[in-house]
């Protein structure tokens, strides 16, 4: 019904710019798919090719079982919330939201009931009588969301719909959108540069960079088993610790780097063997501050309430960070001892940056 298949989509602008460099993806009916990646990686361009605002340079867009490349946006029957949202300026917020239902001649009582319900969902009941120009950026975004979702489209395309909201509201709207998806069971294709949004809402995430999908997977697959250094560095707060060095000695494999010599668990040794240049990645929650291991010195602490980020120097090229959950306090300049939890050590190839183990 509302399965979306992208087949080797390419979009170039003029001679020099390749915005999308060959994207293939099979989005299931009812799936919550999130495109995430840094600014300029081709997210909006991909979404625009799905909805018909951009014509692919090559490749196909299939919605349901039809190739839609030659259909106008209006003929594709999709709901859209754009990055630059377009509300009708002369209509009130109420009428903006009700527009789709009026077009379909939904009876007034039903219409009023549905507008008031969706306005509650997006916390905009108090704005219903206002015009869009009298709304803040974040309020207008929620009006646009309400206007699009009220008609329960089979496919909903959303381009950074929460970008203008304050931090608290953004977290609340994440929950509301997830709930709405559960309710509607429509196919959601959602674009964001915010990894936390992607992690919390998606069934599957497509991580993009340079016009290509770097990895496709569930949030936890991507967090735990990043395909390459780019994905590893993009997900997680704080950013994963990355240390360049060498894996040596196949009998008792060790990772050696400036001021660091660690025994590696067998699991962390690439199938392709030892004696090679690598980069290891360890998330802050897998850096253990304790009684044994290598020596470091605290440079900075960031208490977050339930846990503390401890940034420390170990004599290598860059500092490391540990996420500490115990009761101990750490002072700047204090000597510490650290180790890596073996199950949290990832190994990447130093040259092509793909994950080896
Ligand atoms: N109409 C256009 N003409 C020329 N170049 C374009 C055009 N639209 C997009 N681009 C370029 O294509 C690339 C991808 O743009 P796109 O808007 O898809 O990025 P994005 O991932 O949505 O970024 P953001 O997070 O900033 O919205 C960028 O380098 C951009 O400059
Ligand atoms: Mg964009």
mmCIF file of N, CA, C and O in Angstrom, residues 67-166:
data_model
loop_
_atom_site.group_PDB
_atom_site.id
_atom_site.type_symbol
_atom_site.label_atom_id
_atom_site.label_comp_id
_atom_site.label_asym_id
_atom_site.label_seq_id
_atom_site.Cartn_x
_atom_site.Cartn_y
_atom_site.Cartn_z
ATOM 1 N N UNK A 67 5.707 3.272 -10.205
ATOM 2 C CA UNK A 67 6.820 4.206 -10.390
ATOM 3 C C UNK A 67 6.199 5.595 -10.504
ATOM 4 O O UNK A 67 5.310 5.824 -11.326
ATOM 5 N N UNK A 68 6.609 6.530 -9.630
ATOM 6 C CA UNK A 68 5.948 7.831 -9.592
ATOM 7 C C UNK A 68 6.797 8.958 -10.178
ATOM 8 O O UNK A 68 6.421 10.129 -10.074
ATOM 9 N N UNK A 69 7.942 8.617 -10.775
ATOM 10 C CA UNK A 69 8.843 9.659 -11.300
ATOM 11 C C UNK A 69 8.125 10.734 -12.105
ATOM 12 O O UNK A 69 8.469 11.906 -12.021
ATOM 13 N N UNK A 70 7.127 10.334 -12.887
ATOM 14 C CA UNK A 70 6.468 11.305 -13.760
ATOM 15 C C UNK A 70 5.194 11.893 -13.169
ATOM 16 O O UNK A 70 4.495 12.652 -13.846
ATOM 17 N N UNK A 71 4.877 11.568 -11.916
ATOM 18 C CA UNK A 71 3.669 12.133 -11.309
ATOM 19 C C UNK A 71 3.978 13.455 -10.616
ATOM 20 O O UNK A 71 5.035 13.627 -10.007
ATOM 21 N N UNK A 72 3.030 14.390 -10.718
ATOM 22 C CA UNK A 72 3.137 15.668 -9.996
ATOM 23 C C UNK A 72 3.032 15.387 -8.491
ATOM 24 O O UNK A 72 2.425 14.386 -8.091
ATOM 25 N N UNK A 73 3.577 16.312 -7.650
ATOM 26 C CA UNK A 73 3.479 16.101 -6.209
ATOM 27 C C UNK A 73 2.032 15.824 -5.751
ATOM 28 O O UNK A 73 1.797 14.924 -4.957
ATOM 29 N N UNK A 74 1.078 16.591 -6.298
ATOM 30 C CA UNK A 74 -0.323 16.445 -5.888
ATOM 31 C C UNK A 74 -0.901 15.079 -6.230
ATOM 32 O O UNK A 74 -1.845 14.621 -5.582
ATOM 33 N N UNK A 75 -0.318 14.422 -7.221
ATOM 34 C CA UNK A 75 -0.841 13.111 -7.636
ATOM 35 C C UNK A 75 -0.241 11.955 -6.829
ATOM 36 O O UNK A 75 -0.595 10.811 -7.031
ATOM 37 N N UNK A 76 0.686 12.278 -5.922
ATOM 38 C CA UNK A 76 1.360 11.197 -5.197
ATOM 39 C C UNK A 76 0.685 10.892 -3.867
ATOM 40 O O UNK A 76 1.069 9.951 -3.176
ATOM 41 N N UNK A 77 -0.280 11.719 -3.463
ATOM 42 C CA UNK A 77 -1.076 11.509 -2.246
ATOM 43 C C UNK A 77 -0.214 11.318 -1.009
ATOM 44 O O UNK A 77 -0.284 10.295 -0.328
ATOM 45 N N UNK A 78 0.638 12.302 -0.743
ATOM 46 C CA UNK A 78 1.507 12.252 0.421
ATOM 47 C C UNK A 78 1.211 13.445 1.316
ATOM 48 O O UNK A 78 0.832 14.505 0.818
ATOM 49 N N UNK A 79 1.412 13.283 2.613
ATOM 50 C CA UNK A 79 1.380 14.433 3.513
ATOM 51 C C UNK A 79 2.795 14.937 3.686
ATOM 52 O O UNK A 79 3.727 14.146 3.786
ATOM 53 N N UNK A 80 2.949 16.262 3.687
ATOM 54 C CA UNK A 80 4.310 16.795 3.782
ATOM 55 C C UNK A 80 4.405 17.918 4.805
ATOM 56 O O UNK A 80 3.525 18.775 4.863
ATOM 57 N N UNK A 81 5.462 17.913 5.585
ATOM 58 C CA UNK A 81 5.787 19.069 6.423
ATOM 59 C C UNK A 81 7.202 19.469 6.046
ATOM 60 O O UNK A 81 8.139 18.702 6.217
ATOM 61 N N UNK A 82 7.329 20.677 5.503
ATOM 62 C CA UNK A 82 8.610 21.092 4.935
ATOM 63 C C UNK A 82 9.510 21.776 5.942
ATOM 64 O O UNK A 82 9.066 22.274 6.965
ATOM 65 N N UNK A 83 10.789 21.838 5.545
ATOM 66 C CA UNK A 83 11.765 22.572 6.351
ATOM 67 C C UNK A 83 11.382 24.056 6.381
ATOM 68 O O UNK A 83 11.387 24.678 7.426
ATOM 69 N N UNK A 84 11.024 24.611 5.214
ATOM 70 C CA UNK A 84 10.477 25.970 5.191
ATOM 71 C C UNK A 84 8.978 25.827 5.075
ATOM 72 O O UNK A 84 8.447 25.694 3.995
ATOM 73 N N UNK A 85 8.292 25.852 6.229
ATOM 74 C CA UNK A 85 6.890 25.459 6.176
ATOM 75 C C UNK A 85 6.046 26.527 5.504
ATOM 76 O O UNK A 85 6.331 27.711 5.562
ATOM 77 N N UNK A 86 5.021 26.069 4.830
ATOM 78 C CA UNK A 86 4.164 26.971 4.074
ATOM 79 C C UNK A 86 2.748 26.912 4.642
ATOM 80 O O UNK A 86 1.980 26.032 4.310
ATOM 81 N N UNK A 87 2.445 27.858 5.532
ATOM 82 C CA UNK A 87 1.071 27.954 6.044
ATOM 83 C C UNK A 87 0.354 29.022 5.242
ATOM 84 O O UNK A 87 0.978 29.917 4.693
ATOM 85 N N UNK A 88 -0.983 28.926 5.157
ATOM 86 C CA UNK A 88 -1.745 29.964 4.468
ATOM 87 C C UNK A 88 -1.794 31.201 5.367
ATOM 88 O O UNK A 88 -2.373 31.140 6.451
ATOM 89 N N UNK A 89 -1.192 32.317 4.942
ATOM 90 C CA UNK A 89 -1.044 33.463 5.855
ATOM 91 C C UNK A 89 -2.376 34.157 6.186
ATOM 92 O O UNK A 89 -2.522 34.709 7.276
ATOM 93 N N UNK A 90 -3.335 34.106 5.256
ATOM 94 C CA UNK A 90 -4.583 34.838 5.490
ATOM 95 C C UNK A 90 -5.574 34.050 6.346
ATOM 96 O O UNK A 90 -6.592 34.555 6.738
ATOM 97 N N UNK A 91 -5.299 32.788 6.602
ATOM 98 C CA UNK A 91 -6.226 31.956 7.387
ATOM 99 C C UNK A 91 -5.767 31.863 8.833
ATOM 100 O O UNK A 91 -4.577 31.913 9.113
ATOM 101 N N UNK A 92 -6.725 31.662 9.739
ATOM 102 C CA UNK A 92 -6.359 31.429 11.136
ATOM 103 C C UNK A 92 -5.695 30.060 11.250
ATOM 104 O O UNK A 92 -5.770 29.240 10.336
ATOM 105 N N UNK A 93 -5.088 29.854 12.405
ATOM 106 C CA UNK A 93 -4.484 28.554 12.690
ATOM 107 C C UNK A 93 -5.544 27.464 12.578
ATOM 108 O O UNK A 93 -5.316 26.412 11.963
ATOM 109 N N UNK A 94 -6.728 27.730 13.134
ATOM 110 C CA UNK A 94 -7.822 26.740 13.056
ATOM 111 C C UNK A 94 -8.098 26.371 11.595
ATOM 112 O O UNK A 94 -8.144 25.195 11.236
ATOM 113 N N UNK A 95 -8.262 27.396 10.758
ATOM 114 C CA UNK A 95 -8.605 27.125 9.355
ATOM 115 C C UNK A 95 -7.457 26.462 8.601
ATOM 116 O O UNK A 95 -7.681 25.643 7.718
ATOM 117 N N UNK A 96 -6.220 26.818 8.964
ATOM 118 C CA UNK A 96 -5.075 26.138 8.366
ATOM 119 C C UNK A 96 -5.133 24.632 8.655
ATOM 120 O O UNK A 96 -4.947 23.809 7.761
ATOM 121 N N UNK A 97 -5.415 24.310 9.920
ATOM 122 C CA UNK A 97 -5.438 22.894 10.309
ATOM 123 C C UNK A 97 -6.632 22.189 9.661
ATOM 124 O O UNK A 97 -6.537 21.037 9.209
ATOM 125 N N UNK A 98 -7.765 22.903 9.592
ATOM 126 C CA UNK A 98 -9.004 22.284 9.104
ATOM 127 C C UNK A 98 -9.040 22.165 7.580
ATOM 128 O O UNK A 98 -9.897 21.477 7.028
ATOM 129 N N UNK A 99 -8.084 22.823 6.895
ATOM 130 C CA UNK A 99 -8.165 22.971 5.437
ATOM 131 C C UNK A 99 -8.406 21.646 4.694
ATOM 132 O O UNK A 99 -9.336 21.508 3.899
ATOM 133 N N UNK A 100 -7.581 20.655 5.006
ATOM 134 C CA UNK A 100 -7.679 19.365 4.305
ATOM 135 C C UNK A 100 -9.034 18.700 4.525
ATOM 136 O O UNK A 100 -9.586 18.057 3.627
ATOM 137 N N UNK A 101 -9.565 18.849 5.732
ATOM 138 C CA UNK A 101 -10.857 18.226 6.050
ATOM 139 C C UNK A 101 -11.994 18.963 5.333
ATOM 140 O O UNK A 101 -12.948 18.355 4.863
ATOM 141 N N UNK A 102 -11.877 20.311 5.234
ATOM 142 C CA UNK A 102 -12.912 21.089 4.521
ATOM 143 C C UNK A 102 -12.955 20.695 3.056
ATOM 144 O O UNK A 102 -14.029 20.540 2.475
ATOM 145 N N UNK A 103 -11.742 20.527 2.460
ATOM 146 C CA UNK A 103 -11.683 20.135 1.052
ATOM 147 C C UNK A 103 -12.439 18.817 0.846
ATOM 148 O O UNK A 103 -13.113 18.609 -0.149
ATOM 149 N N UNK A 104 -12.306 17.933 1.857
ATOM 150 C CA UNK A 104 -12.969 16.627 1.725
ATOM 151 C C UNK A 104 -14.390 16.635 2.291
ATOM 152 O O UNK A 104 -15.001 15.592 2.493
ATOM 153 N N UNK A 105 -14.895 17.856 2.607
ATOM 154 C CA UNK A 105 -16.275 18.043 3.064
ATOM 155 C C UNK A 105 -16.619 17.192 4.297
ATOM 156 O O UNK A 105 -17.688 16.586 4.382
ATOM 157 N N UNK A 106 -15.702 17.167 5.252
ATOM 158 C CA UNK A 106 -15.969 16.492 6.524
ATOM 159 C C UNK A 106 -17.012 17.311 7.288
ATOM 160 O O UNK A 106 -16.897 18.539 7.350
ATOM 161 N N UNK A 107 -18.051 16.684 7.855
ATOM 162 C CA UNK A 107 -19.102 17.424 8.575
ATOM 163 C C UNK A 107 -18.529 18.274 9.716
ATOM 164 O O UNK A 107 -17.551 17.873 10.362
ATOM 165 N N UNK A 108 -19.143 19.443 9.943
ATOM 166 C CA UNK A 108 -18.598 20.431 10.878
ATOM 167 C C UNK A 108 -18.316 19.881 12.276
ATOM 168 O O UNK A 108 -17.254 20.145 12.841
ATOM 169 N N UNK A 109 -19.251 19.123 12.838
ATOM 170 C CA UNK A 109 -19.071 18.641 14.216
ATOM 171 C C UNK A 109 -17.831 17.745 14.287
ATOM 172 O O UNK A 109 -16.991 17.888 15.195
ATOM 173 N N UNK A 110 -17.702 16.863 13.323
ATOM 174 C CA UNK A 110 -16.560 15.956 13.254
ATOM 175 C C UNK A 110 -15.264 16.752 13.075
ATOM 176 O O UNK A 110 -14.252 16.508 13.750
ATOM 177 N N UNK A 111 -15.331 17.742 12.181
ATOM 178 C CA UNK A 111 -14.172 18.583 11.899
ATOM 179 C C UNK A 111 -13.708 19.329 13.162
ATOM 180 O O UNK A 111 -12.522 19.306 13.509
ATOM 181 N N UNK A 112 -14.664 19.955 13.852
ATOM 182 C CA UNK A 112 -14.313 20.691 15.075
ATOM 183 C C UNK A 112 -13.659 19.771 16.099
ATOM 184 O O UNK A 112 -12.663 20.130 16.736
ATOM 185 N N UNK A 113 -14.211 18.600 16.241
ATOM 186 C CA UNK A 113 -13.709 17.623 17.209
ATOM 187 C C UNK A 113 -12.273 17.205 16.848
ATOM 188 O O UNK A 113 -11.386 17.169 17.706
ATOM 189 N N UNK A 114 -12.048 16.963 15.557
ATOM 190 C CA UNK A 114 -10.714 16.503 15.150
ATOM 191 C C UNK A 114 -9.670 17.614 15.260
ATOM 192 O O UNK A 114 -8.530 17.372 15.660
ATOM 193 N N UNK A 115 -10.070 18.844 14.910
ATOM 194 C CA UNK A 115 -9.118 19.960 15.049
ATOM 195 C C UNK A 115 -8.763 20.155 16.523
ATOM 196 O O UNK A 115 -7.592 20.329 16.880
ATOM 197 N N UNK A 116 -9.767 20.078 17.394
ATOM 198 C CA UNK A 116 -9.446 20.358 18.789
ATOM 199 C C UNK A 116 -8.590 19.235 19.369
ATOM 200 O O UNK A 116 -7.703 19.479 20.189
ATOM 201 N N UNK A 117 -8.795 18.002 18.904
ATOM 202 C CA UNK A 117 -7.979 16.890 19.404
ATOM 203 C C UNK A 117 -6.521 17.031 18.946
ATOM 204 O O UNK A 117 -5.591 16.900 19.734
ATOM 205 N N UNK A 118 -6.330 17.338 17.663
ATOM 206 C CA UNK A 118 -4.949 17.419 17.150
ATOM 207 C C UNK A 118 -4.245 18.655 17.727
ATOM 208 O O UNK A 118 -3.039 18.643 17.990
ATOM 209 N N UNK A 119 -5.022 19.735 17.984
ATOM 210 C CA UNK A 119 -4.433 20.936 18.591
ATOM 211 C C UNK A 119 -3.923 20.633 19.991
ATOM 212 O O UNK A 119 -2.879 21.138 20.416
ATOM 213 N N UNK A 120 -4.661 19.764 20.705
ATOM 214 C CA UNK A 120 -4.210 19.374 22.040
ATOM 215 C C UNK A 120 -2.912 18.571 21.944
ATOM 216 O O UNK A 120 -1.967 18.805 22.700
ATOM 217 N N UNK A 121 -2.877 17.640 21.004
ATOM 218 C CA UNK A 121 -1.677 16.812 20.812
ATOM 219 C C UNK A 121 -0.437 17.682 20.644
ATOM 220 O O UNK A 121 0.601 17.436 21.244
ATOM 221 N N UNK A 122 -0.559 18.719 19.825
ATOM 222 C CA UNK A 122 0.612 19.552 19.536
ATOM 223 C C UNK A 122 0.680 20.814 20.400
ATOM 224 O O UNK A 122 1.447 21.735 20.117
ATOM 225 N N UNK A 123 -0.151 20.868 21.436
ATOM 226 C CA UNK A 123 -0.134 21.983 22.414
ATOM 227 C C UNK A 123 -0.290 23.340 21.756
ATOM 228 O O UNK A 123 0.485 24.279 22.010
ATOM 229 N N UNK A 124 -1.304 23.476 20.883
ATOM 230 C CA UNK A 124 -1.511 24.752 20.198
ATOM 231 C C UNK A 124 -2.962 25.221 20.308
ATOM 232 O O UNK A 124 -3.386 26.096 19.548
ATOM 233 N N UNK A 125 -3.712 24.670 21.258
ATOM 234 C CA UNK A 125 -5.127 25.047 21.411
ATOM 235 C C UNK A 125 -5.278 26.564 21.573
ATOM 236 O O UNK A 125 -6.172 27.164 20.987
ATOM 237 N N UNK A 126 -4.357 27.166 22.317
ATOM 238 C CA UNK A 126 -4.449 28.608 22.594
ATOM 239 C C UNK A 126 -4.149 29.460 21.358
ATOM 240 O O UNK A 126 -4.309 30.669 21.382
ATOM 241 N N UNK A 127 -3.709 28.830 20.273
ATOM 242 C CA UNK A 127 -3.330 29.608 19.081
ATOM 243 C C UNK A 127 -4.389 29.567 17.983
ATOM 244 O O UNK A 127 -4.241 30.233 16.951
ATOM 245 N N UNK A 128 -5.453 28.794 18.198
ATOM 246 C CA UNK A 128 -6.374 28.500 17.091
ATOM 247 C C UNK A 128 -6.947 29.728 16.398
ATOM 248 O O UNK A 128 -7.214 29.711 15.203
ATOM 249 N N UNK A 129 -7.105 30.834 17.158
ATOM 250 C CA UNK A 129 -7.721 32.030 16.557
ATOM 251 C C UNK A 129 -6.687 32.946 15.898
ATOM 252 O O UNK A 129 -7.030 33.896 15.198
ATOM 253 N N UNK A 130 -5.410 32.655 16.112
ATOM 254 C CA UNK A 130 -4.358 33.537 15.580
ATOM 255 C C UNK A 130 -4.092 33.289 14.104
ATOM 256 O O UNK A 130 -4.433 32.245 13.559
ATOM 257 N N UNK A 131 -3.396 34.240 13.479
ATOM 258 C CA UNK A 131 -2.889 34.043 12.120
ATOM 259 C C UNK A 131 -1.451 33.516 12.223
ATOM 260 O O UNK A 131 -0.764 33.805 13.211
ATOM 261 N N UNK A 132 -0.963 32.781 11.212
ATOM 262 C CA UNK A 132 0.407 32.238 11.270
ATOM 263 C C UNK A 132 1.469 33.290 11.586
ATOM 264 O O UNK A 132 2.416 33.021 12.327
ATOM 265 N N UNK A 133 1.316 34.513 11.039
ATOM 266 C CA UNK A 133 2.322 35.554 11.273
ATOM 267 C C UNK A 133 2.414 35.952 12.745
ATOM 268 O O UNK A 133 3.408 36.536 13.171
ATOM 269 N N UNK A 134 1.342 35.637 13.501
ATOM 270 C CA UNK A 134 1.357 35.989 14.929
ATOM 271 C C UNK A 134 1.906 34.841 15.786
ATOM 272 O O UNK A 134 1.871 34.916 17.011
ATOM 273 N N UNK A 135 2.365 33.783 15.137
ATOM 274 C CA UNK A 135 2.927 32.640 15.867
ATOM 275 C C UNK A 135 4.455 32.705 15.846
ATOM 276 O O UNK A 135 5.034 33.205 14.887
ATOM 277 N N UNK A 136 5.069 32.161 16.896
ATOM 278 C CA UNK A 136 6.531 32.047 16.874
ATOM 279 C C UNK A 136 6.920 30.930 15.913
ATOM 280 O O UNK A 136 6.059 30.169 15.456
ATOM 281 N N UNK A 137 8.218 30.811 15.620
ATOM 282 C CA UNK A 137 8.690 29.778 14.695
ATOM 283 C C UNK A 137 8.300 28.378 15.164
ATOM 284 O O UNK A 137 7.830 27.549 14.380
ATOM 285 N N UNK A 138 8.477 28.121 16.449
ATOM 286 C CA UNK A 138 8.170 26.796 16.998
ATOM 287 C C UNK A 138 6.673 26.520 16.985
ATOM 288 O O UNK A 138 6.235 25.389 16.758
ATOM 289 N N UNK A 139 5.880 27.580 17.241
ATOM 290 C CA UNK A 139 4.422 27.412 17.209
ATOM 291 C C UNK A 139 3.957 27.109 15.779
ATOM 292 O O UNK A 139 3.138 26.214 15.558
ATOM 293 N N UNK A 140 4.512 27.851 14.812
ATOM 294 C CA UNK A 140 4.128 27.634 13.410
ATOM 295 C C UNK A 140 4.493 26.214 12.962
ATOM 296 O O UNK A 140 3.745 25.576 12.217
ATOM 297 N N UNK A 141 5.620 25.706 13.457
ATOM 298 C CA UNK A 141 6.001 24.332 13.101
ATOM 299 C C UNK A 141 4.981 23.329 13.604
ATOM 300 O O UNK A 141 4.632 22.369 12.912
ATOM 301 N N UNK A 142 4.469 23.580 14.814
ATOM 302 C CA UNK A 142 3.496 22.636 15.363
ATOM 303 C C UNK A 142 2.161 22.749 14.631
ATOM 304 O O UNK A 142 1.454 21.760 14.449
ATOM 305 N N UNK A 143 1.830 23.975 14.165
ATOM 306 C CA UNK A 143 0.617 24.146 13.362
ATOM 307 C C UNK A 143 0.758 23.351 12.058
ATOM 308 O O UNK A 143 -0.161 22.642 11.625
ATOM 309 N N UNK A 144 1.925 23.428 11.443
ATOM 310 C CA UNK A 144 2.158 22.705 10.192
ATOM 311 C C UNK A 144 2.046 21.196 10.409
ATOM 312 O O UNK A 144 1.482 20.469 9.584
ATOM 313 N N UNK A 145 2.561 20.721 11.538
ATOM 314 C CA UNK A 145 2.454 19.296 11.856
ATOM 315 C C UNK A 145 1.002 18.882 12.018
ATOM 316 O O UNK A 145 0.569 17.846 11.508
ATOM 317 N N UNK A 146 0.245 19.726 12.742
ATOM 318 C CA UNK A 146 -1.171 19.420 12.975
ATOM 319 C C UNK A 146 -1.927 19.402 11.654
ATOM 320 O O UNK A 146 -2.736 18.522 11.392
ATOM 321 N N UNK A 147 -1.632 20.382 10.797
ATOM 322 C CA UNK A 147 -2.358 20.495 9.538
ATOM 323 C C UNK A 147 -2.132 19.272 8.653
ATOM 324 O O UNK A 147 -3.027 18.800 7.962
ATOM 325 N N UNK A 148 -0.911 18.764 8.677
ATOM 326 C CA UNK A 148 -0.600 17.629 7.802
ATOM 327 C C UNK A 148 -1.097 16.311 8.380
ATOM 328 O O UNK A 148 -1.612 15.466 7.658
ATOM 329 N N UNK A 149 -0.929 16.126 9.682
ATOM 330 C CA UNK A 149 -1.253 14.816 10.256
ATOM 331 C C UNK A 149 -2.755 14.614 10.432
ATOM 332 O O UNK A 149 -3.209 13.483 10.509
ATOM 333 N N UNK A 150 -3.542 15.703 10.461
ATOM 334 C CA UNK A 150 -4.972 15.570 10.745
ATOM 335 C C UNK A 150 -5.681 14.725 9.682
ATOM 336 O O UNK A 150 -6.670 14.053 9.965
ATOM 337 N N UNK A 151 -5.170 14.710 8.452
ATOM 338 C CA UNK A 151 -5.839 13.950 7.390
ATOM 339 C C UNK A 151 -5.385 12.495 7.329
ATOM 340 O O UNK A 151 -5.754 11.777 6.409
ATOM 341 N N UNK A 152 -4.577 12.055 8.287
ATOM 342 C CA UNK A 152 -4.063 10.678 8.324
ATOM 343 C C UNK A 152 -3.601 10.174 6.959
ATOM 344 O O UNK A 152 -4.121 9.180 6.447
ATOM 345 N N UNK A 153 -2.613 10.827 6.336
ATOM 346 C CA UNK A 153 -2.147 10.356 5.031
ATOM 347 C C UNK A 153 -1.432 9.005 5.164
ATOM 348 O O UNK A 153 -0.918 8.684 6.229
ATOM 349 N N UNK A 154 -1.421 8.222 4.075
ATOM 350 C CA UNK A 154 -0.732 6.927 4.094
ATOM 351 C C UNK A 154 0.767 7.098 4.255
ATOM 352 O O UNK A 154 1.441 6.268 4.842
ATOM 353 N N UNK A 155 1.273 8.184 3.665
ATOM 354 C CA UNK A 155 2.706 8.471 3.761
ATOM 355 C C UNK A 155 2.868 9.899 4.256
ATOM 356 O O UNK A 155 2.217 10.823 3.757
ATOM 357 N N UNK A 156 3.731 10.065 5.241
ATOM 358 C CA UNK A 156 3.970 11.390 5.775
ATOM 359 C C UNK A 156 5.462 11.694 5.644
ATOM 360 O O UNK A 156 6.301 10.926 6.128
ATOM 361 N N UNK A 157 5.777 12.776 4.944
ATOM 362 C CA UNK A 157 7.172 13.181 4.779
ATOM 363 C C UNK A 157 7.412 14.400 5.663
ATOM 364 O O UNK A 157 6.687 15.391 5.561
ATOM 365 N N UNK A 158 8.413 14.317 6.513
ATOM 366 C CA UNK A 158 8.646 15.390 7.484
ATOM 367 C C UNK A 158 10.095 15.841 7.399
ATOM 368 O O UNK A 158 11.013 15.031 7.575
ATOM 369 N N UNK A 159 10.314 17.116 7.128
ATOM 370 C CA UNK A 159 11.670 17.639 7.005
ATOM 371 C C UNK A 159 11.979 18.553 8.179
ATOM 372 O O UNK A 159 11.497 19.676 8.237
ATOM 373 N N UNK A 160 12.759 18.068 9.115
ATOM 374 C CA UNK A 160 13.152 18.830 10.311
ATOM 375 C C UNK A 160 11.957 19.522 10.965
ATOM 376 O O UNK A 160 12.003 20.736 11.203
ATOM 377 N N UNK A 161 10.887 18.803 11.296
ATOM 378 C CA UNK A 161 9.682 19.472 11.778
ATOM 379 C C UNK A 161 9.803 20.022 13.201
ATOM 380 O O UNK A 161 8.947 20.783 13.620
ATOM 381 N N UNK A 162 10.852 19.659 13.913
ATOM 382 C CA UNK A 162 10.966 20.134 15.302
ATOM 383 C C UNK A 162 12.125 21.110 15.490
ATOM 384 O O UNK A 162 12.459 21.480 16.611
ATOM 385 N N UNK A 163 12.736 21.559 14.384
ATOM 386 C CA UNK A 163 13.993 22.300 14.508
ATOM 387 C C UNK A 163 13.865 23.637 15.226
ATOM 388 O O UNK A 163 14.821 24.103 15.830
ATOM 389 N N UNK A 164 12.673 24.266 15.199
ATOM 390 C CA UNK A 164 12.558 25.576 15.854
ATOM 391 C C UNK A 164 12.028 25.506 17.284
ATOM 392 O O UNK A 164 11.754 26.535 17.885
ATOM 393 N N UNK A 165 11.863 24.306 17.803
ATOM 394 C CA UNK A 165 11.291 24.196 19.148
ATOM 395 C C UNK A 165 12.381 24.267 20.215
ATOM 396 O O UNK A 165 13.516 23.874 19.975
ATOM 397 N N UNK A 166 11.987 24.733 21.416
ATOM 398 C CA UNK A 166 12.958 24.729 22.510
ATOM 399 C C UNK A 166 13.185 23.284 22.966
ATOM 400 O O UNK A 166 12.419 22.377 22.625
#
